[in-house]
Every structure is written in C-alpha cells, then in structure tokens.
Amino acid sequence: MKAKNRTIPAVISTWKHGLAANEAARKILAAGGRALDAVEQGARVSELDPSVNNVGYGGLPDRNGEVTLDACIMDELGNAGAVVFLKHIKNPVSVARLVMEKTPHVMLAGEGAEQFALAHGFKRENLLTPATKVAWEKWRKENKGCSKKIGKNNHDTLGLLAIDRRGNIAGACTTSGLAWKMPGRVGDSPIIGAGLFVDNEVGGAVATGHGEAVMKIAGAMVVVEAMRHGLSPRDACREAVRRIVKQQHNPKNIQVGFIALNKKGEIGAFSIKTGFKFAWCAEGKNKLFPSEHIL
C-alpha cells in the first residue's frame, strides 16, 4: 500500500478475519474512542469466533490436544501487557490489558496468567471445540504425535493497529500459536518488540507467520525503527522481511508478513511470499488487500 493512502482515524489488521475485527474497532474510532479500546475490541471478535482456527476459542491445539493462547497489547504511552501459555480463558487480549493496567509487570505466563484472569472475573472454559477436537484426533492418528511442519494454514495470527482522532496509536496481537506445537511453545505474537511494537512518536507494527523467524530479528521493532529513520510503512515492512529472508536457510519454506501504520496515518505491508493479506478500514471502507512479497 503506497504512502498516499493516509487517513485518520483508521485500523489495519492481518488476514481475512481482520475484516470483522476492523469493523468492531471502527465503531469505537468513529465515536471518538481511544485506539487502545479499538484494538482490544477488534481482537476479541476473532478470539470469540470458533471458525478462526488460529486465534482464541476455536484455535487448534498443541500435540497433546490442549489449546494454549498468547496475546499482547500496547498503548500510546508505551505501556504494554502480555499473556503466554494461557489455558481455559477465551479472551487473552483482555487479560493482557489487565496485566498492563493492574500489575507492575508486562507478562504473565501459564498457571499464573490463568489465576490472574480468574481473579479478575474471567470464567474457566473449555477452548477445544468439537471441530478442533476432530481435527486434532485426525492429526494424532496420521502423525503419531510428531510435530507437523508449518503449512499455509498454520500462521494466521491476528494483529491490529489503530490510530484515533487524536492521532494516538495502539496495537494488539493474539494467537493460539502453531497447530500441533510442542507443549509450552510460545511464538512472537505476545513478545513486545517481536510480534508487536508501538512508539506513538513514530508508528506501530505487527508481525504474523513463522514466529521463530520473527523473534530472531525482533521484527516489529525493526519495522518501527526503520520508520523512525524515514522509511515508509511499506518499505519498513520490506526491510524486516529482507532481514528474515537473508537469515533463513530456506525462506521459501516459511511465511512471515508485517503490517505497519505511521503517525501520519500511512499504512504498509510486506511478506516473504504470496498469500498474505491484510484488512484496512478507513473513511467508512473496510477492504482486504494482497500484500506485496519479496520472493
């Protein structure tokens, strides 16, 4: 997306399910609401949708059949919160926001994160839907417990960035992680600076795809710092993708995509290869766009 596409307020998100997330965020922005509220409510839409197999309720489980969720959120003041390896809670992004606002910490993990959520009114629920249970049982029978290679339908993390009427930027990222992952695996999505980073003086960025590759270059931070040094959101995303491609032994075997939003309301996206799409909502229009790619 070229730099001429600048609008305030606006929201940009990853993948097709970002369209529904954008719509929830748009309503808050249109009413003059805060970007932080917009990205949280947008992320919750995907987290509660059982048809989205990479986020929240309906997310595909690990190799043991357990759904574990990761999420983070960051506001215009530089505050951040995250949860990792969270079980039994449908809205990890909202737990992450409470970590940011109610604790002196940035990240809570596992049992501690679950206890914190329950203490703040969240309900303990079964996140394995009938459909994902069938999918897991089929995978277990066919693979005998071995890790599945990353495929084209195994990286659809939801990330959102919003800019409100005051020109403030916030972001959120939420995922159930790789399907059939090793128990305890955490990717880039809840890592501030890797899966998400916001600097209100510059802009924000979100990553999606092969989390291990994103973590190794601190991907979201790379994008924001590139924008700080004058690159457009599109070119900043391309720079992060270029670094991953250079570092990876065989980048054709993985997919990573970035989206970015700067202080002017300009947006951009870039990915390793074809297939990554992002949703952009501004001026009453909410559309899906294919990302440019380097390979």
PDB file of C-alpha atoms in Angstrom:
ATOM      1  CA  MET A   1       0.000   0.000   0.000  1.00  0.00           C
ATOM      2  CA  LYS A   2       1.536   3.287  -1.079  1.00  0.00           C
ATOM      3  CA  ALA A   3       2.144   6.200   1.252  1.00  0.00           C
ATOM      4  CA  LYS A   4      -0.582   8.339  -0.339  1.00  0.00           C
ATOM      5  CA  ASN A   5      -3.146   6.186   1.479  1.00  0.00           C
ATOM      6  CA  ARG A   6      -3.248   8.111   4.725  1.00  0.00           C
ATOM      7  CA  THR A   7      -6.357   8.516   6.834  1.00  0.00           C
ATOM      8  CA  ILE A   8      -7.111   9.279  10.481  1.00  0.00           C
ATOM      9  CA  PRO A   9      -8.796   7.523  12.203  1.00  0.00           C
ATOM     10  CA  ALA A  10      -8.065   4.100  10.716  1.00  0.00           C
ATOM     11  CA  VAL A  11      -7.370   0.478  11.591  1.00  0.00           C
ATOM     12  CA  ILE A  12      -5.270  -2.134   9.809  1.00  0.00           C
ATOM     13  CA  SER A  13      -5.164  -5.834  10.649  1.00  0.00           C
ATOM     14  CA  THR A  14      -3.866  -9.158   9.402  1.00  0.00           C
ATOM     15  CA  TRP A  15      -5.672 -11.787   7.312  1.00  0.00           C
ATOM     16  CA  LYS A  16      -9.290 -12.162   6.241  1.00  0.00           C
ATOM     17  CA  HIS A  17     -10.665 -12.430   9.764  1.00  0.00           C
ATOM     18  CA  GLY A  18      -9.234  -8.963  10.288  1.00  0.00           C
ATOM     19  CA  LEU A  19     -12.250  -7.592   8.421  1.00  0.00           C
ATOM     20  CA  ALA A  20     -14.602  -8.453  11.287  1.00  0.00           C
ATOM     21  CA  ALA A  21     -12.058  -7.236  13.821  1.00  0.00           C
ATOM     22  CA  ASN A  22     -11.726  -3.964  11.930  1.00  0.00           C
ATOM     23  CA  GLU A  23     -15.468  -3.398  11.992  1.00  0.00           C
ATOM     24  CA  ALA A  24     -15.572  -3.647  15.788  1.00  0.00           C
ATOM     25  CA  ALA A  25     -12.596  -1.314  16.057  1.00  0.00           C
ATOM     26  CA  ARG A  26     -14.089   1.121  13.527  1.00  0.00           C
ATOM     27  CA  LYS A  27     -17.203   1.674  15.631  1.00  0.00           C
ATOM     28  CA  ILE A  28     -15.093   2.763  18.576  1.00  0.00           C
ATOM     29  CA  LEU A  29     -12.906   5.049  16.475  1.00  0.00           C
ATOM     30  CA  ALA A  30     -15.921   6.576  14.722  1.00  0.00           C
ATOM     31  CA  ALA A  31     -17.404   7.503  18.092  1.00  0.00           C
ATOM     32  CA  GLY A  32     -14.180   9.282  19.036  1.00  0.00           C
ATOM     33  CA  GLY A  33     -12.907   6.430  21.157  1.00  0.00           C
ATOM     34  CA  ARG A  34      -9.365   5.563  22.101  1.00  0.00           C
ATOM     35  CA  ALA A  35      -7.183   3.453  19.802  1.00  0.00           C
ATOM     36  CA  LEU A  36      -6.433   1.107  22.708  1.00  0.00           C
ATOM     37  CA  ASP A  37     -10.119   0.287  23.161  1.00  0.00           C
ATOM     38  CA  ALA A  38     -10.479  -0.191  19.421  1.00  0.00           C
ATOM     39  CA  VAL A  39      -7.718  -2.783  19.080  1.00  0.00           C
ATOM     40  CA  GLU A  40      -8.833  -4.678  22.161  1.00  0.00           C
ATOM     41  CA  GLN A  41     -12.421  -4.965  20.984  1.00  0.00           C
ATOM     42  CA  GLY A  42     -11.299  -5.858  17.485  1.00  0.00           C
ATOM     43  CA  ALA A  43      -9.086  -8.649  18.752  1.00  0.00           C
ATOM     44  CA  ARG A  44     -11.889 -10.019  20.916  1.00  0.00           C
ATOM     45  CA  VAL A  45     -14.022 -10.592  17.821  1.00  0.00           C
ATOM     46  CA  SER A  46     -11.546 -13.102  16.391  1.00  0.00           C
ATOM     47  CA  GLU A  47     -10.877 -14.617  19.810  1.00  0.00           C
ATOM     48  CA  LEU A  48     -14.561 -15.470  20.234  1.00  0.00           C
ATOM     49  CA  ASP A  49     -15.101 -16.775  16.690  1.00  0.00           C
ATOM     50  CA  PRO A  50     -14.904 -20.603  16.681  1.00  0.00           C
ATOM     51  CA  SER A  51     -14.379 -20.612  12.912  1.00  0.00           C
ATOM     52  CA  VAL A  52     -10.992 -18.890  13.277  1.00  0.00           C
ATOM     53  CA  ASN A  53      -8.595 -21.771  13.853  1.00  0.00           C
ATOM     54  CA  ASN A  54      -5.525 -19.724  14.751  1.00  0.00           C
ATOM     55  CA  VAL A  55      -6.919 -17.415  17.424  1.00  0.00           C
ATOM     56  CA  GLY A  56      -8.751 -17.846  20.724  1.00  0.00           C
ATOM     57  CA  TYR A  57     -11.761 -20.127  21.026  1.00  0.00           C
ATOM     58  CA  GLY A  58     -11.570 -22.467  18.070  1.00  0.00           C
ATOM     59  CA  GLY A  59      -7.792 -22.296  17.886  1.00  0.00           C
ATOM     60  CA  LEU A  60      -6.095 -25.569  17.014  1.00  0.00           C
ATOM     61  CA  PRO A  61      -4.401 -27.267  19.985  1.00  0.00           C
ATOM     62  CA  ASP A  62      -0.891 -28.472  20.701  1.00  0.00           C
ATOM     63  CA  ARG A  63       0.144 -32.087  20.115  1.00  0.00           C
ATOM     64  CA  ASN A  64      -1.433 -33.065  23.452  1.00  0.00           C
ATOM     65  CA  GLY A  65      -4.809 -31.639  22.485  1.00  0.00           C
ATOM     66  CA  GLU A  66      -4.607 -28.545  24.718  1.00  0.00           C
ATOM     67  CA  VAL A  67      -5.433 -25.069  23.432  1.00  0.00           C
ATOM     68  CA  THR A  68      -2.980 -22.503  24.785  1.00  0.00           C
ATOM     69  CA  LEU A  69      -3.277 -18.833  23.944  1.00  0.00           C
ATOM     70  CA  ASP A  70      -0.842 -15.908  23.672  1.00  0.00           C
ATOM     71  CA  ALA A  71      -1.642 -12.209  23.344  1.00  0.00           C
ATOM     72  CA  CYS A  72      -0.249  -8.763  23.929  1.00  0.00           C
ATOM     73  CA  ILE A  73      -1.395  -5.159  23.784  1.00  0.00           C
ATOM     74  CA  MET A  74       0.384  -1.806  23.753  1.00  0.00           C
ATOM     75  CA  ASP A  75      -0.926   1.734  24.144  1.00  0.00           C
ATOM     76  CA  GLU A  76       0.164   5.185  23.015  1.00  0.00           C
ATOM     77  CA  LEU A  77       2.022   5.830  26.269  1.00  0.00           C
ATOM     78  CA  GLY A  78       4.392   2.916  25.834  1.00  0.00           C
ATOM     79  CA  ASN A  79       2.548   0.730  28.338  1.00  0.00           C
ATOM     80  CA  ALA A  80       2.313  -2.957  27.445  1.00  0.00           C
ATOM     81  CA  GLY A  81       0.826  -6.180  28.725  1.00  0.00           C
ATOM     82  CA  ALA A  82       1.028  -9.794  27.616  1.00  0.00           C
ATOM     83  CA  VAL A  83      -0.011 -13.331  28.495  1.00  0.00           C
ATOM     84  CA  VAL A  84       1.574 -16.549  27.270  1.00  0.00           C
ATOM     85  CA  PHE A  85       0.612 -20.221  27.529  1.00  0.00           C
ATOM     86  CA  LEU A  86      -2.805 -19.216  28.859  1.00  0.00           C
ATOM     87  CA  LYS A  87      -5.354 -22.031  29.122  1.00  0.00           C
ATOM     88  CA  HIS A  88      -9.143 -22.039  29.573  1.00  0.00           C
ATOM     89  CA  ILE A  89      -9.689 -18.282  29.013  1.00  0.00           C
ATOM     90  CA  LYS A  90     -11.412 -17.090  25.821  1.00  0.00           C
ATOM     91  CA  ASN A  91     -10.150 -13.502  25.649  1.00  0.00           C
ATOM     92  CA  PRO A  92      -6.399 -13.382  26.286  1.00  0.00           C
ATOM     93  CA  VAL A  93      -6.097  -9.867  24.829  1.00  0.00           C
ATOM     94  CA  SER A  94      -8.285  -8.519  27.617  1.00  0.00           C
ATOM     95  CA  VAL A  95      -6.239 -10.371  30.216  1.00  0.00           C
ATOM     96  CA  ALA A  96      -3.126  -8.832  28.654  1.00  0.00           C
ATOM     97  CA  ARG A  97      -4.665  -5.373  29.029  1.00  0.00           C
ATOM     98  CA  LEU A  98      -5.344  -6.046  32.704  1.00  0.00           C
ATOM     99  CA  VAL A  99      -1.748  -7.161  33.173  1.00  0.00           C
ATOM    100  CA  MET A 100      -0.738  -3.801  31.685  1.00  0.00           C
ATOM    101  CA  GLU A 101      -3.134  -1.744  33.805  1.00  0.00           C
ATOM    102  CA  LYS A 102      -3.367  -3.669  37.087  1.00  0.00           C
ATOM    103  CA  THR A 103       0.116  -5.065  37.690  1.00  0.00           C
ATOM    104  CA  PRO A 104       3.717  -3.798  37.739  1.00  0.00           C
ATOM    105  CA  HIS A 105       4.583  -6.462  35.135  1.00  0.00           C
ATOM    106  CA  VAL A 106       4.466  -6.764  31.363  1.00  0.00           C
ATOM    107  CA  MET A 107       3.950 -10.526  31.002  1.00  0.00           C
ATOM    108  CA  LEU A 108       2.267 -13.327  32.919  1.00  0.00           C
ATOM    109  CA  ALA A 109       2.548 -16.971  31.886  1.00  0.00           C
ATOM    110  CA  GLY A 110       0.753 -20.262  32.250  1.00  0.00           C
ATOM    111  CA  GLU A 111      -0.932 -21.029  35.547  1.00  0.00           C
ATOM    112  CA  GLY A 112      -0.104 -17.597  36.918  1.00  0.00           C
ATOM    113  CA  ALA A 113      -1.807 -15.903  33.990  1.00  0.00           C
ATOM    114  CA  GLU A 114      -4.868 -18.130  34.392  1.00  0.00           C
ATOM    115  CA  GLN A 115      -5.124 -17.434  38.120  1.00  0.00           C
ATOM    116  CA  PHE A 116      -4.829 -13.716  37.438  1.00  0.00           C
ATOM    117  CA  ALA A 117      -7.631 -13.912  34.856  1.00  0.00           C
ATOM    118  CA  LEU A 118      -9.931 -15.829  37.186  1.00  0.00           C
ATOM    119  CA  ALA A 119      -9.264 -13.338  39.986  1.00  0.00           C
ATOM    120  CA  HIS A 120     -10.435 -10.564  37.642  1.00  0.00           C
ATOM    121  CA  GLY A 121     -13.744 -12.155  36.705  1.00  0.00           C
ATOM    122  CA  PHE A 122     -12.908 -14.318  33.707  1.00  0.00           C
ATOM    123  CA  LYS A 123     -14.506 -17.769  33.500  1.00  0.00           C
ATOM    124  CA  ARG A 124     -12.620 -21.035  33.131  1.00  0.00           C
ATOM    125  CA  GLU A 125     -13.900 -22.646  29.925  1.00  0.00           C
ATOM    126  CA  ASN A 126     -13.084 -25.476  27.536  1.00  0.00           C
ATOM    127  CA  LEU A 127     -11.452 -23.947  24.458  1.00  0.00           C
ATOM    128  CA  LEU A 128     -11.350 -27.139  22.391  1.00  0.00           C
ATOM    129  CA  THR A 129     -14.380 -27.014  20.100  1.00  0.00           C
ATOM    130  CA  PRO A 130     -15.939 -30.163  18.611  1.00  0.00           C
ATOM    131  CA  ALA A 131     -14.426 -29.256  15.229  1.00  0.00           C
ATOM    132  CA  THR A 132     -10.902 -28.702  16.552  1.00  0.00           C
ATOM    133  CA  LYS A 133     -11.111 -31.871  18.611  1.00  0.00           C
ATOM    134  CA  VAL A 134     -11.896 -33.857  15.461  1.00  0.00           C
ATOM    135  CA  ALA A 135      -9.015 -32.154  13.641  1.00  0.00           C
ATOM    136  CA  TRP A 136      -6.608 -32.957  16.473  1.00  0.00           C
ATOM    137  CA  GLU A 137      -7.669 -36.603  16.668  1.00  0.00           C
ATOM    138  CA  LYS A 138      -7.187 -36.930  12.908  1.00  0.00           C
ATOM    139  CA  TRP A 139      -3.738 -35.319  13.091  1.00  0.00           C
ATOM    140  CA  ARG A 140      -2.691 -37.523  16.028  1.00  0.00           C
ATOM    141  CA  LYS A 141      -3.718 -40.679  14.175  1.00  0.00           C
ATOM    142  CA  GLU A 142      -1.909 -39.666  10.991  1.00  0.00           C
ATOM    143  CA  ASN A 143       1.259 -38.271  12.600  1.00  0.00           C
ATOM    144  CA  LYS A 144       1.627 -40.417  15.724  1.00  0.00           C
ATOM    145  CA  GLY A 145       2.436 -37.426  17.885  1.00  0.00           C
ATOM    146  CA  CYS A 146       5.191 -35.937  15.722  1.00  0.00           C
ATOM    147  CA  SER A 147       5.297 -32.192  15.102  1.00  0.00           C
ATOM    148  CA  LYS A 148       3.605 -31.070  11.918  1.00  0.00           C
ATOM    149  CA  LYS A 149       5.569 -28.924   9.515  1.00  0.00           C
ATOM    150  CA  ILE A 150       4.397 -25.353   9.187  1.00  0.00           C
ATOM    151  CA  GLY A 151       1.848 -25.053   6.408  1.00  0.00           C
ATOM    152  CA  LYS A 152      -0.046 -22.317   4.650  1.00  0.00           C
ATOM    153  CA  ASN A 153      -2.947 -22.519   7.091  1.00  0.00           C
ATOM    154  CA  ASN A 154      -0.811 -22.510  10.216  1.00  0.00           C
ATOM    155  CA  HIS A 155       0.184 -18.900  10.718  1.00  0.00           C
ATOM    156  CA  ASP A 156      -2.906 -16.676  10.679  1.00  0.00           C
ATOM    157  CA  THR A 157      -2.217 -14.646  13.822  1.00  0.00           C
ATOM    158  CA  LEU A 158      -4.500 -11.655  14.259  1.00  0.00           C
ATOM    159  CA  GLY A 159      -2.687  -8.366  14.733  1.00  0.00           C
ATOM    160  CA  LEU A 160      -4.294  -4.911  14.722  1.00  0.00           C
ATOM    161  CA  LEU A 161      -3.015  -1.345  14.689  1.00  0.00           C
ATOM    162  CA  ALA A 162      -5.282   1.662  15.111  1.00  0.00           C
ATOM    163  CA  ILE A 163      -4.881   5.425  15.053  1.00  0.00           C
ATOM    164  CA  ASP A 164      -7.620   7.506  16.658  1.00  0.00           C
ATOM    165  CA  ARG A 165      -8.852  11.054  16.092  1.00  0.00           C
ATOM    166  CA  ARG A 166      -6.233  12.412  18.462  1.00  0.00           C
ATOM    167  CA  GLY A 167      -3.509  10.807  16.381  1.00  0.00           C
ATOM    168  CA  ASN A 168      -2.666   8.237  19.050  1.00  0.00           C
ATOM    169  CA  ILE A 169      -1.659   4.713  18.040  1.00  0.00           C
ATOM    170  CA  ALA A 170      -2.218   1.392  19.798  1.00  0.00           C
ATOM    171  CA  GLY A 171      -1.808  -2.238  18.809  1.00  0.00           C
ATOM    172  CA  ALA A 172      -2.786  -5.761  19.799  1.00  0.00           C
ATOM    173  CA  CYS A 173      -1.786  -9.254  18.756  1.00  0.00           C
ATOM    174  CA  THR A 174      -3.493 -12.538  19.640  1.00  0.00           C
ATOM    175  CA  THR A 175      -2.995 -16.170  18.632  1.00  0.00           C
ATOM    176  CA  SER A 176      -3.391 -19.820  19.555  1.00  0.00           C
ATOM    177  CA  GLY A 177       0.038 -20.440  18.068  1.00  0.00           C
ATOM    178  CA  LEU A 178       1.145 -23.167  15.735  1.00  0.00           C
ATOM    179  CA  ALA A 179      -1.215 -26.095  15.463  1.00  0.00           C
ATOM    180  CA  TRP A 180       0.205 -29.302  16.926  1.00  0.00           C
ATOM    181  CA  LYS A 181       3.084 -27.380  18.550  1.00  0.00           C
ATOM    182  CA  MET A 182       5.185 -28.823  21.337  1.00  0.00           C
ATOM    183  CA  PRO A 183       3.555 -28.093  24.718  1.00  0.00           C
ATOM    184  CA  GLY A 184       4.955 -24.863  26.099  1.00  0.00           C
ATOM    185  CA  ARG A 185       5.955 -23.398  22.742  1.00  0.00           C
ATOM    186  CA  VAL A 186       5.475 -19.632  22.533  1.00  0.00           C
ATOM    187  CA  GLY A 187       5.994 -17.662  19.343  1.00  0.00           C
ATOM    188  CA  ASP A 188       6.497 -13.997  18.602  1.00  0.00           C
ATOM    189  CA  SER A 189       2.889 -12.839  18.968  1.00  0.00           C
ATOM    190  CA  PRO A 190       2.914 -11.931  22.697  1.00  0.00           C
ATOM    191  CA  ILE A 191       6.501 -10.643  22.655  1.00  0.00           C
ATOM    192  CA  ILE A 192       6.723  -6.849  22.769  1.00  0.00           C
ATOM    193  CA  GLY A 193       9.220  -5.827  20.084  1.00  0.00           C
ATOM    194  CA  ALA A 194       8.810  -9.036  18.096  1.00  0.00           C
ATOM    195  CA  GLY A 195       5.128  -9.642  17.332  1.00  0.00           C
ATOM    196  CA  LEU A 196       4.033  -6.103  18.208  1.00  0.00           C
ATOM    197  CA  PHE A 197       5.599  -2.739  18.873  1.00  0.00           C
ATOM    198  CA  VAL A 198       4.173   0.772  19.118  1.00  0.00           C
ATOM    199  CA  ASP A 199       6.009   4.067  19.501  1.00  0.00           C
ATOM    200  CA  ASN A 200       3.477   6.876  19.426  1.00  0.00           C
ATOM    201  CA  GLU A 201       6.062   9.332  18.073  1.00  0.00           C
ATOM    202  CA  VAL A 202       6.625   7.115  15.029  1.00  0.00           C
ATOM    203  CA  GLY A 203       4.042   4.381  14.493  1.00  0.00           C
ATOM    204  CA  GLY A 204       3.354   0.728  15.100  1.00  0.00           C
ATOM    205  CA  ALA A 205       3.967  -2.675  13.538  1.00  0.00           C
ATOM    206  CA  VAL A 206       2.619  -6.201  13.843  1.00  0.00           C
ATOM    207  CA  ALA A 207       4.045  -9.498  12.599  1.00  0.00           C
ATOM    208  CA  THR A 208       2.320 -12.697  11.544  1.00  0.00           C
ATOM    209  CA  GLY A 209       3.700 -16.005  10.367  1.00  0.00           C
ATOM    210  CA  HIS A 210       6.630 -18.144  11.480  1.00  0.00           C
ATOM    211  CA  GLY A 211       7.184 -16.767  14.961  1.00  0.00           C
ATOM    212  CA  GLU A 212      10.643 -18.198  15.481  1.00  0.00           C
ATOM    213  CA  ALA A 213      11.944 -16.260  12.480  1.00  0.00           C
ATOM    214  CA  VAL A 214      10.289 -13.043  13.668  1.00  0.00           C
ATOM    215  CA  MET A 215      11.731 -13.338  17.180  1.00  0.00           C
ATOM    216  CA  LYS A 216      15.257 -13.775  15.853  1.00  0.00           C
ATOM    217  CA  ILE A 217      15.232 -10.287  14.317  1.00  0.00           C
ATOM    218  CA  ALA A 218      12.867  -8.542  16.809  1.00  0.00           C
ATOM    219  CA  GLY A 219      10.646  -7.965  13.781  1.00  0.00           C
ATOM    220  CA  ALA A 220       8.105  -5.371  14.914  1.00  0.00           C
ATOM    221  CA  MET A 221      10.852  -3.247  16.455  1.00  0.00           C
ATOM    222  CA  VAL A 222      12.830  -3.404  13.199  1.00  0.00           C
ATOM    223  CA  VAL A 223       9.830  -2.039  11.299  1.00  0.00           C
ATOM    224  CA  VAL A 224       9.191   0.811  13.726  1.00  0.00           C
ATOM    225  CA  GLU A 225      12.859   1.788  13.853  1.00  0.00           C
ATOM    226  CA  ALA A 226      13.013   1.762  10.062  1.00  0.00           C
ATOM    227  CA  MET A 227      10.077   4.175  10.001  1.00  0.00           C
ATOM    228  CA  ARG A 228      11.848   6.315  12.594  1.00  0.00           C
ATOM    229  CA  HIS A 229      14.741   6.627  10.163  1.00  0.00           C
ATOM    230  CA  GLY A 230      12.483   7.818   7.370  1.00  0.00           C
ATOM    231  CA  LEU A 231      11.197   4.714   5.576  1.00  0.00           C
ATOM    232  CA  SER A 232       7.548   4.490   4.607  1.00  0.00           C
ATOM    233  CA  PRO A 233       5.463   1.795   6.353  1.00  0.00           C
ATOM    234  CA  ARG A 234       5.640  -0.346   3.199  1.00  0.00           C
ATOM    235  CA  ASP A 235       9.418  -0.052   2.879  1.00  0.00           C
ATOM    236  CA  ALA A 236       9.919  -0.582   6.609  1.00  0.00           C
ATOM    237  CA  CYS A 237       7.964  -3.846   6.422  1.00  0.00           C
ATOM    238  CA  ARG A 238      10.024  -4.859   3.407  1.00  0.00           C
ATOM    239  CA  GLU A 239      13.237  -4.230   5.341  1.00  0.00           C
ATOM    240  CA  ALA A 240      12.150  -6.597   8.121  1.00  0.00           C
ATOM    241  CA  VAL A 241      11.172  -9.258   5.583  1.00  0.00           C
ATOM    242  CA  ARG A 242      14.526  -8.810   3.815  1.00  0.00           C
ATOM    243  CA  ARG A 243      16.382  -9.472   7.058  1.00  0.00           C
ATOM    244  CA  ILE A 244      14.431 -12.657   7.688  1.00  0.00           C
ATOM    245  CA  VAL A 245      14.992 -13.927   4.155  1.00  0.00           C
ATOM    246  CA  LYS A 246      18.712 -13.228   4.483  1.00  0.00           C
ATOM    247  CA  GLN A 247      18.913 -15.046   7.811  1.00  0.00           C
ATOM    248  CA  GLN A 248      16.826 -18.119   6.990  1.00  0.00           C
ATOM    249  CA  HIS A 249      18.450 -21.179   5.431  1.00  0.00           C
ATOM    250  CA  ASN A 250      15.444 -21.822   3.195  1.00  0.00           C
ATOM    251  CA  PRO A 251      12.974 -18.914   3.417  1.00  0.00           C
ATOM    252  CA  LYS A 252      10.711 -20.411   0.742  1.00  0.00           C
ATOM    253  CA  ASN A 253       9.560 -22.926   3.347  1.00  0.00           C
ATOM    254  CA  ILE A 254       8.099 -20.325   5.695  1.00  0.00           C
ATOM    255  CA  GLN A 255       5.787 -17.330   5.568  1.00  0.00           C
ATOM    256  CA  VAL A 256       6.112 -14.082   7.514  1.00  0.00           C
ATOM    257  CA  GLY A 257       4.164 -10.897   6.959  1.00  0.00           C
ATOM    258  CA  PHE A 258       4.263  -7.450   8.550  1.00  0.00           C
ATOM    259  CA  ILE A 259       1.792  -4.589   8.653  1.00  0.00           C
ATOM    260  CA  ALA A 260       2.657  -1.060   9.755  1.00  0.00           C
ATOM    261  CA  LEU A 261       0.951   2.245  10.483  1.00  0.00           C
ATOM    262  CA  ASN A 262       2.759   5.533  10.994  1.00  0.00           C
ATOM    263  CA  LYS A 263       1.903   8.772  12.773  1.00  0.00           C
ATOM    264  CA  LYS A 264       0.578  10.322   9.547  1.00  0.00           C
ATOM    265  CA  GLY A 265      -1.957   7.530   9.112  1.00  0.00           C
ATOM    266  CA  GLU A 266       0.043   5.951   6.277  1.00  0.00           C
ATOM    267  CA  ILE A 267      -0.024   2.160   6.105  1.00  0.00           C
ATOM    268  CA  GLY A 268       2.084  -0.586   4.562  1.00  0.00           C
ATOM    269  CA  ALA A 269       2.573  -4.335   4.411  1.00  0.00           C
ATOM    270  CA  PHE A 270       5.059  -6.844   3.063  1.00  0.00           C
ATOM    271  CA  SER A 271       5.587 -10.618   3.241  1.00  0.00           C
ATOM    272  CA  ILE A 272       8.064 -13.298   2.259  1.00  0.00           C
ATOM    273  CA  LYS A 273       5.862 -14.868  -0.400  1.00  0.00           C
ATOM    274  CA  THR A 274       2.434 -14.595  -1.955  1.00  0.00           C
ATOM    275  CA  GLY A 275      -0.669 -15.352   0.103  1.00  0.00           C
ATOM    276  CA  PHE A 276      -0.550 -12.830   2.923  1.00  0.00           C
ATOM    277  CA  LYS A 277      -3.481 -10.422   3.024  1.00  0.00           C
ATOM    278  CA  PHE A 278      -4.303  -7.517   5.285  1.00  0.00           C
ATOM    279  CA  ALA A 279      -7.505  -5.625   6.049  1.00  0.00           C
ATOM    280  CA  TRP A 280      -7.596  -1.829   6.042  1.00  0.00           C
ATOM    281  CA  CYS A 281     -10.536   0.172   7.344  1.00  0.00           C
ATOM    282  CA  ALA A 282     -10.750   3.936   6.824  1.00  0.00           C
ATOM    283  CA  GLU A 283     -13.298   6.500   5.680  1.00  0.00           C
ATOM    284  CA  GLY A 284     -16.113   4.005   6.052  1.00  0.00           C
ATOM    285  CA  LYS A 285     -14.482   1.391   3.814  1.00  0.00           C
ATOM    286  CA  ASN A 286     -13.218  -1.951   5.100  1.00  0.00           C
ATOM    287  CA  LYS A 287     -11.378  -3.977   2.475  1.00  0.00           C
ATOM    288  CA  LEU A 288      -8.929  -6.847   2.123  1.00  0.00           C
ATOM    289  CA  PHE A 289      -5.701  -6.295   0.174  1.00  0.00           C
ATOM    290  CA  PRO A 290      -2.966  -8.672  -1.001  1.00  0.00           C
ATOM    291  CA  SER A 291       0.449  -7.859   0.374  1.00  0.00           C
ATOM    292  CA  GLU A 292       3.491  -7.345  -1.787  1.00  0.00           C
ATOM    293  CA  HIS A 293       6.087 -10.076  -1.306  1.00  0.00           C
ATOM    294  CA  ILE A 294       9.828 -10.472  -1.700  1.00  0.00           C
ATOM    295  CA  LEU A 295      10.035 -13.987  -3.183  1.00  0.00           C
TER     296      LEU A 295
END
